[in-house]
Amino acid sequence: MPFPTESALVYVVDDDPALCRSLRFLLETEGWPVCLFDSAEAFLDALGTQPAPSQPCCLLLDIRMPAMSGLELQQVLRNRGFDAPILFMTGHADVSMAVQAMKCGACDFIEKPFNDQAVLDAVAGAVRRCADMLDGAHRRDTARAALSHLSPREQEVAHLVARGQPNKLIAAELGISEKTVHIHRQHVMEKAGVSSAAELARLFLRVDPGALD
């Protein structure tokens, strides 16, 4: 089931109180909960050791701030594995910095002074991106859990079945009888909760897109 985006959390990190209040008002009129922080350090303190987003969210981040800059915070978050989409807020002179930030993984940048609709559209896009990311991670974890129940031999059989190999070729490759392959194949389907080679292949590809190369 896709992650809902209607109540996604929007973090705003900026040392300008008036700007923060304005953004909170704008975003809350659209129904998004907003958390304000006046510095990168304050945001990191609130985040604690949380390794990754657990709900759809995004970060509106000023690129220039005293002490730790937005670019420095972006790097710290990347190192921690907190990969919520980042929207940088920039002045005209900071556009080249924002472009550099996007090369490092930022989702987008918004130039000050803001156009309200541009902000709302950018946040909506970032939230959808985060929801898609969380949905993909959930599917990957579910697939990994399903495959983890297989024994080492069942893993070998499952991999070959997922690649479309018939029982006869699997038996020859693994040096076992076709009957044994058939038994392993049944166990694989039962343990993984699938009913076809195509479904099994999807599990492998969710865990690792290159698993069947």
PDB file of C-alpha atoms in Angstrom:
ATOM      1  CA  MET A   1       0.000   0.000   0.000  1.00  0.00           C
ATOM      2  CA  PRO A   2       1.558   3.357  -1.007  1.00  0.00           C
ATOM      3  CA  PHE A   3       2.575   5.731   1.763  1.00  0.00           C
ATOM      4  CA  PRO A   4       0.008   8.565   2.162  1.00  0.00           C
ATOM      5  CA  THR A   5       1.285  12.053   1.382  1.00  0.00           C
ATOM      6  CA  GLU A   6      -1.575  14.171   2.747  1.00  0.00           C
ATOM      7  CA  SER A   7      -0.061  14.543   6.232  1.00  0.00           C
ATOM      8  CA  ALA A   8       3.599  14.523   5.187  1.00  0.00           C
ATOM      9  CA  LEU A   9       5.932  16.411   7.502  1.00  0.00           C
ATOM     10  CA  VAL A  10       7.778  19.471   6.196  1.00  0.00           C
ATOM     11  CA  TYR A  11      10.949  20.568   7.987  1.00  0.00           C
ATOM     12  CA  VAL A  12      11.984  24.207   7.541  1.00  0.00           C
ATOM     13  CA  VAL A  13      15.541  25.196   8.512  1.00  0.00           C
ATOM     14  CA  ASP A  14      16.258  28.948   8.217  1.00  0.00           C
ATOM     15  CA  ASP A  15      17.642  31.604  10.542  1.00  0.00           C
ATOM     16  CA  ASP A  16      15.084  34.203   9.408  1.00  0.00           C
ATOM     17  CA  PRO A  17      12.116  34.053  11.858  1.00  0.00           C
ATOM     18  CA  ALA A  18       9.789  36.061   9.615  1.00  0.00           C
ATOM     19  CA  LEU A  19      10.452  33.793   6.656  1.00  0.00           C
ATOM     20  CA  CYS A  20       9.870  30.697   8.782  1.00  0.00           C
ATOM     21  CA  ARG A  21       6.533  32.027  10.041  1.00  0.00           C
ATOM     22  CA  SER A  22       5.476  32.852   6.481  1.00  0.00           C
ATOM     23  CA  LEU A  23       6.375  29.386   5.230  1.00  0.00           C
ATOM     24  CA  ARG A  24       4.594  27.724   8.142  1.00  0.00           C
ATOM     25  CA  PHE A  25       1.404  29.656   7.379  1.00  0.00           C
ATOM     26  CA  LEU A  26       1.605  28.826   3.670  1.00  0.00           C
ATOM     27  CA  LEU A  27       2.310  25.125   4.138  1.00  0.00           C
ATOM     28  CA  GLU A  28      -0.189  24.572   6.948  1.00  0.00           C
ATOM     29  CA  THR A  29      -2.963  26.032   4.784  1.00  0.00           C
ATOM     30  CA  GLU A  30      -2.337  23.000   2.540  1.00  0.00           C
ATOM     31  CA  GLY A  31      -2.606  20.636   5.505  1.00  0.00           C
ATOM     32  CA  TRP A  32       1.087  19.802   5.898  1.00  0.00           C
ATOM     33  CA  PRO A  33       2.460  19.722   9.460  1.00  0.00           C
ATOM     34  CA  VAL A  34       5.534  21.976   9.707  1.00  0.00           C
ATOM     35  CA  CYS A  35       8.535  21.831  12.058  1.00  0.00           C
ATOM     36  CA  LEU A  36      10.657  24.999  12.208  1.00  0.00           C
ATOM     37  CA  PHE A  37      14.361  25.185  13.098  1.00  0.00           C
ATOM     38  CA  ASP A  38      16.499  28.307  13.240  1.00  0.00           C
ATOM     39  CA  SER A  39      19.787  26.508  12.565  1.00  0.00           C
ATOM     40  CA  ALA A  40      21.243  23.343  11.102  1.00  0.00           C
ATOM     41  CA  GLU A  41      22.518  22.406  14.543  1.00  0.00           C
ATOM     42  CA  ALA A  42      19.023  22.642  16.045  1.00  0.00           C
ATOM     43  CA  PHE A  43      17.653  20.383  13.322  1.00  0.00           C
ATOM     44  CA  LEU A  44      20.374  17.783  13.897  1.00  0.00           C
ATOM     45  CA  ASP A  45      19.723  17.852  17.651  1.00  0.00           C
ATOM     46  CA  ALA A  46      16.013  17.215  17.057  1.00  0.00           C
ATOM     47  CA  LEU A  47      16.739  14.504  14.518  1.00  0.00           C
ATOM     48  CA  GLY A  48      18.970  12.639  16.950  1.00  0.00           C
ATOM     49  CA  THR A  49      20.109   9.269  15.675  1.00  0.00           C
ATOM     50  CA  GLN A  50      17.114   8.672  13.402  1.00  0.00           C
ATOM     51  CA  PRO A  51      18.739   6.857  10.440  1.00  0.00           C
ATOM     52  CA  ALA A  52      16.151   7.538   7.742  1.00  0.00           C
ATOM     53  CA  PRO A  53      12.680   9.031   7.229  1.00  0.00           C
ATOM     54  CA  SER A  54       9.872   6.818   8.546  1.00  0.00           C
ATOM     55  CA  GLN A  55       7.083   8.853   6.949  1.00  0.00           C
ATOM     56  CA  PRO A  56       6.829  11.038   3.825  1.00  0.00           C
ATOM     57  CA  CYS A  57       8.655  14.302   4.486  1.00  0.00           C
ATOM     58  CA  CYS A  58      10.941  16.884   2.948  1.00  0.00           C
ATOM     59  CA  LEU A  59      13.367  19.542   4.096  1.00  0.00           C
ATOM     60  CA  LEU A  60      13.213  23.214   3.112  1.00  0.00           C
ATOM     61  CA  LEU A  61      16.745  24.350   3.807  1.00  0.00           C
ATOM     62  CA  ASP A  62      18.379  27.772   3.601  1.00  0.00           C
ATOM     63  CA  ILE A  63      21.640  27.475   1.747  1.00  0.00           C
ATOM     64  CA  ARG A  64      23.403  30.233   3.755  1.00  0.00           C
ATOM     65  CA  MET A  65      23.260  30.192   7.560  1.00  0.00           C
ATOM     66  CA  PRO A  66      25.625  31.136  10.384  1.00  0.00           C
ATOM     67  CA  ALA A  67      27.857  28.350  11.707  1.00  0.00           C
ATOM     68  CA  MET A  68      26.779  25.272   9.731  1.00  0.00           C
ATOM     69  CA  SER A  69      25.570  26.101   6.207  1.00  0.00           C
ATOM     70  CA  GLY A  70      22.826  24.308   4.340  1.00  0.00           C
ATOM     71  CA  LEU A  71      25.409  22.611   2.135  1.00  0.00           C
ATOM     72  CA  GLU A  72      27.270  21.337   5.190  1.00  0.00           C
ATOM     73  CA  LEU A  73      24.032  20.028   6.702  1.00  0.00           C
ATOM     74  CA  GLN A  74      23.243  18.254   3.435  1.00  0.00           C
ATOM     75  CA  GLN A  75      26.563  16.423   3.639  1.00  0.00           C
ATOM     76  CA  VAL A  76      26.026  15.446   7.289  1.00  0.00           C
ATOM     77  CA  LEU A  77      22.582  14.055   6.454  1.00  0.00           C
ATOM     78  CA  ARG A  78      23.973  12.102   3.499  1.00  0.00           C
ATOM     79  CA  ASN A  79      26.664  10.605   5.726  1.00  0.00           C
ATOM     80  CA  ARG A  80      23.998   9.568   8.236  1.00  0.00           C
ATOM     81  CA  GLY A  81      21.832   7.980   5.562  1.00  0.00           C
ATOM     82  CA  PHE A  82      18.964  10.415   6.182  1.00  0.00           C
ATOM     83  CA  ASP A  83      17.902  10.823   2.585  1.00  0.00           C
ATOM     84  CA  ALA A  84      14.717  12.884   2.818  1.00  0.00           C
ATOM     85  CA  PRO A  85      14.361  15.133  -0.269  1.00  0.00           C
ATOM     86  CA  ILE A  86      15.969  18.554   0.236  1.00  0.00           C
ATOM     87  CA  LEU A  87      14.683  21.784  -1.309  1.00  0.00           C
ATOM     88  CA  PHE A  88      17.270  24.534  -0.994  1.00  0.00           C
ATOM     89  CA  MET A  89      16.136  28.132  -0.480  1.00  0.00           C
ATOM     90  CA  THR A  90      18.513  30.553  -2.142  1.00  0.00           C
ATOM     91  CA  GLY A  91      19.102  34.197  -2.867  1.00  0.00           C
ATOM     92  CA  HIS A  92      19.962  35.228  -6.420  1.00  0.00           C
ATOM     93  CA  ALA A  93      23.691  35.168  -5.675  1.00  0.00           C
ATOM     94  CA  ASP A  94      23.455  31.582  -4.399  1.00  0.00           C
ATOM     95  CA  VAL A  95      22.053  29.910  -7.516  1.00  0.00           C
ATOM     96  CA  SER A  96      25.415  28.414  -8.488  1.00  0.00           C
ATOM     97  CA  MET A  97      25.693  26.955  -4.971  1.00  0.00           C
ATOM     98  CA  ALA A  98      22.205  25.485  -5.319  1.00  0.00           C
ATOM     99  CA  VAL A  99      23.149  23.857  -8.604  1.00  0.00           C
ATOM    100  CA  GLN A 100      26.137  22.302  -6.849  1.00  0.00           C
ATOM    101  CA  ALA A 101      23.809  21.088  -4.091  1.00  0.00           C
ATOM    102  CA  MET A 102      21.591  19.398  -6.666  1.00  0.00           C
ATOM    103  CA  LYS A 103      24.614  17.617  -8.096  1.00  0.00           C
ATOM    104  CA  CYS A 104      25.107  16.267  -4.567  1.00  0.00           C
ATOM    105  CA  GLY A 105      21.560  14.944  -4.404  1.00  0.00           C
ATOM    106  CA  ALA A 106      19.280  17.875  -3.553  1.00  0.00           C
ATOM    107  CA  CYS A 107      15.775  17.594  -4.969  1.00  0.00           C
ATOM    108  CA  ASP A 108      15.372  21.204  -6.167  1.00  0.00           C
ATOM    109  CA  PHE A 109      15.995  24.801  -5.215  1.00  0.00           C
ATOM    110  CA  ILE A 110      13.659  27.767  -4.759  1.00  0.00           C
ATOM    111  CA  GLU A 111      14.899  31.276  -5.311  1.00  0.00           C
ATOM    112  CA  LYS A 112      13.937  34.105  -2.923  1.00  0.00           C
ATOM    113  CA  PRO A 113      11.634  35.999  -2.934  1.00  0.00           C
ATOM    114  CA  PHE A 114       9.257  33.067  -3.243  1.00  0.00           C
ATOM    115  CA  ASN A 115       6.282  32.538  -5.438  1.00  0.00           C
ATOM    116  CA  ASP A 116       3.797  30.772  -3.154  1.00  0.00           C
ATOM    117  CA  GLN A 117       2.590  28.336  -5.796  1.00  0.00           C
ATOM    118  CA  ALA A 118       6.145  27.465  -6.771  1.00  0.00           C
ATOM    119  CA  VAL A 119       6.876  26.570  -3.137  1.00  0.00           C
ATOM    120  CA  LEU A 120       3.732  24.441  -2.860  1.00  0.00           C
ATOM    121  CA  ASP A 121       4.451  22.643  -6.131  1.00  0.00           C
ATOM    122  CA  ALA A 122       8.065  21.967  -5.139  1.00  0.00           C
ATOM    123  CA  VAL A 123       7.064  20.624  -1.716  1.00  0.00           C
ATOM    124  CA  ALA A 124       4.330  18.441  -3.225  1.00  0.00           C
ATOM    125  CA  GLY A 125       6.855  16.964  -5.670  1.00  0.00           C
ATOM    126  CA  ALA A 126       9.408  16.339  -2.922  1.00  0.00           C
ATOM    127  CA  VAL A 127       6.810  14.679  -0.712  1.00  0.00           C
ATOM    128  CA  ARG A 128       5.724  12.363  -3.541  1.00  0.00           C
ATOM    129  CA  ARG A 129       9.370  11.511  -4.170  1.00  0.00           C
ATOM    130  CA  CYS A 130       9.852  10.632  -0.499  1.00  0.00           C
ATOM    131  CA  ALA A 131       6.668   8.527  -0.445  1.00  0.00           C
ATOM    132  CA  ASP A 132       7.883   6.621  -3.518  1.00  0.00           C
ATOM    133  CA  MET A 133      11.264   6.094  -1.854  1.00  0.00           C
ATOM    134  CA  LEU A 134       9.659   4.736   1.319  1.00  0.00           C
ATOM    135  CA  ASP A 135       7.327   2.509  -0.689  1.00  0.00           C
ATOM    136  CA  GLY A 136      10.293   1.093  -2.595  1.00  0.00           C
ATOM    137  CA  ALA A 137      12.207   0.474   0.637  1.00  0.00           C
ATOM    138  CA  HIS A 138       9.187  -1.285   2.141  1.00  0.00           C
ATOM    139  CA  ARG A 139       8.809  -3.532  -0.910  1.00  0.00           C
ATOM    140  CA  ARG A 140      12.539  -4.290  -0.848  1.00  0.00           C
ATOM    141  CA  ASP A 141      12.447  -5.195   2.869  1.00  0.00           C
ATOM    142  CA  THR A 142       9.380  -7.397   2.357  1.00  0.00           C
ATOM    143  CA  ALA A 143      11.061  -9.233  -0.528  1.00  0.00           C
ATOM    144  CA  ARG A 144      14.274  -9.672   1.438  1.00  0.00           C
ATOM    145  CA  ALA A 145      12.322 -11.109   4.370  1.00  0.00           C
ATOM    146  CA  ALA A 146      10.496 -13.570   2.088  1.00  0.00           C
ATOM    147  CA  LEU A 147      13.759 -14.837   0.569  1.00  0.00           C
ATOM    148  CA  SER A 148      15.508 -15.031   3.940  1.00  0.00           C
ATOM    149  CA  HIS A 149      13.430 -18.106   4.860  1.00  0.00           C
ATOM    150  CA  LEU A 150      15.127 -20.185   2.160  1.00  0.00           C
ATOM    151  CA  SER A 151      17.966 -22.584   2.921  1.00  0.00           C
ATOM    152  CA  PRO A 152      21.258 -22.146   1.025  1.00  0.00           C
ATOM    153  CA  ARG A 153      20.301 -24.895  -1.449  1.00  0.00           C
ATOM    154  CA  GLU A 154      16.820 -23.433  -1.868  1.00  0.00           C
ATOM    155  CA  GLN A 155      18.439 -20.060  -2.544  1.00  0.00           C
ATOM    156  CA  GLU A 156      20.439 -21.628  -5.377  1.00  0.00           C
ATOM    157  CA  VAL A 157      17.367 -23.303  -6.854  1.00  0.00           C
ATOM    158  CA  ALA A 158      15.271 -20.148  -6.427  1.00  0.00           C
ATOM    159  CA  HIS A 159      17.831 -18.024  -8.253  1.00  0.00           C
ATOM    160  CA  LEU A 160      17.880 -20.382 -11.238  1.00  0.00           C
ATOM    161  CA  VAL A 161      14.081 -20.705 -11.270  1.00  0.00           C
ATOM    162  CA  ALA A 162      13.784 -16.904 -11.218  1.00  0.00           C
ATOM    163  CA  ARG A 163      16.084 -16.763 -14.255  1.00  0.00           C
ATOM    164  CA  GLY A 164      13.658 -19.015 -16.136  1.00  0.00           C
ATOM    165  CA  GLN A 165      15.705 -22.223 -16.042  1.00  0.00           C
ATOM    166  CA  PRO A 166      13.717 -25.481 -16.400  1.00  0.00           C
ATOM    167  CA  ASN A 167      14.109 -28.207 -13.780  1.00  0.00           C
ATOM    168  CA  LYS A 168      16.268 -30.353 -16.057  1.00  0.00           C
ATOM    169  CA  LEU A 169      18.913 -27.635 -16.523  1.00  0.00           C
ATOM    170  CA  ILE A 170      18.802 -26.694 -12.824  1.00  0.00           C
ATOM    171  CA  ALA A 171      19.416 -30.352 -11.906  1.00  0.00           C
ATOM    172  CA  ALA A 172      22.376 -30.545 -14.283  1.00  0.00           C
ATOM    173  CA  GLU A 173      23.909 -27.297 -13.028  1.00  0.00           C
ATOM    174  CA  LEU A 174      23.581 -28.201  -9.332  1.00  0.00           C
ATOM    175  CA  GLY A 175      24.374 -31.913  -9.742  1.00  0.00           C
ATOM    176  CA  ILE A 176      21.114 -33.118  -8.231  1.00  0.00           C
ATOM    177  CA  SER A 177      18.113 -35.054  -9.572  1.00  0.00           C
ATOM    178  CA  GLU A 178      15.128 -33.423 -11.263  1.00  0.00           C
ATOM    179  CA  LYS A 179      12.922 -34.863  -8.514  1.00  0.00           C
ATOM    180  CA  THR A 180      15.011 -33.097  -5.890  1.00  0.00           C
ATOM    181  CA  VAL A 181      14.796 -29.866  -7.867  1.00  0.00           C
ATOM    182  CA  HIS A 182      11.018 -30.261  -8.025  1.00  0.00           C
ATOM    183  CA  ILE A 183      10.846 -30.700  -4.237  1.00  0.00           C
ATOM    184  CA  HIS A 184      13.105 -27.693  -3.614  1.00  0.00           C
ATOM    185  CA  ARG A 185      11.052 -25.662  -6.070  1.00  0.00           C
ATOM    186  CA  GLN A 186       7.857 -26.439  -4.164  1.00  0.00           C
ATOM    187  CA  HIS A 187       9.489 -25.460  -0.869  1.00  0.00           C
ATOM    188  CA  VAL A 188      10.773 -22.218  -2.401  1.00  0.00           C
ATOM    189  CA  MET A 189       7.320 -21.212  -3.619  1.00  0.00           C
ATOM    190  CA  GLU A 190       5.726 -22.027  -0.268  1.00  0.00           C
ATOM    191  CA  LYS A 191       8.340 -20.254   1.862  1.00  0.00           C
ATOM    192  CA  ALA A 192       8.553 -17.179  -0.380  1.00  0.00           C
ATOM    193  CA  GLY A 193       4.777 -16.939  -0.679  1.00  0.00           C
ATOM    194  CA  VAL A 194       4.726 -16.915  -4.487  1.00  0.00           C
ATOM    195  CA  SER A 195       3.092 -19.120  -7.119  1.00  0.00           C
ATOM    196  CA  SER A 196       5.199 -18.596 -10.248  1.00  0.00           C
ATOM    197  CA  ALA A 197       8.727 -18.047 -11.488  1.00  0.00           C
ATOM    198  CA  ALA A 198       7.747 -14.506 -12.543  1.00  0.00           C
ATOM    199  CA  GLU A 199       6.669 -13.592  -8.992  1.00  0.00           C
ATOM    200  CA  LEU A 200       9.875 -15.120  -7.642  1.00  0.00           C
ATOM    201  CA  ALA A 201      11.896 -13.075 -10.123  1.00  0.00           C
ATOM    202  CA  ARG A 202      10.179  -9.893  -8.923  1.00  0.00           C
ATOM    203  CA  LEU A 203      11.255 -10.666  -5.349  1.00  0.00           C
ATOM    204  CA  PHE A 204      14.900 -11.016  -6.395  1.00  0.00           C
ATOM    205  CA  LEU A 205      14.769  -7.814  -8.456  1.00  0.00           C
ATOM    206  CA  ARG A 206      13.209  -5.825  -5.623  1.00  0.00           C
ATOM    207  CA  VAL A 207      16.087  -6.816  -3.362  1.00  0.00           C
ATOM    208  CA  ASP A 208      18.726  -6.228  -6.071  1.00  0.00           C
ATOM    209  CA  PRO A 209      17.922  -4.968  -9.600  1.00  0.00           C
ATOM    210  CA  GLY A 210      21.029  -6.766 -10.889  1.00  0.00           C
ATOM    211  CA  ALA A 211      20.364 -10.059  -9.097  1.00  0.00           C
ATOM    212  CA  LEU A 212      19.377 -11.976 -12.224  1.00  0.00           C
ATOM    213  CA  ASP A 213      22.039 -10.648 -14.605  1.00  0.00           C
TER     214      ASP A 213
END
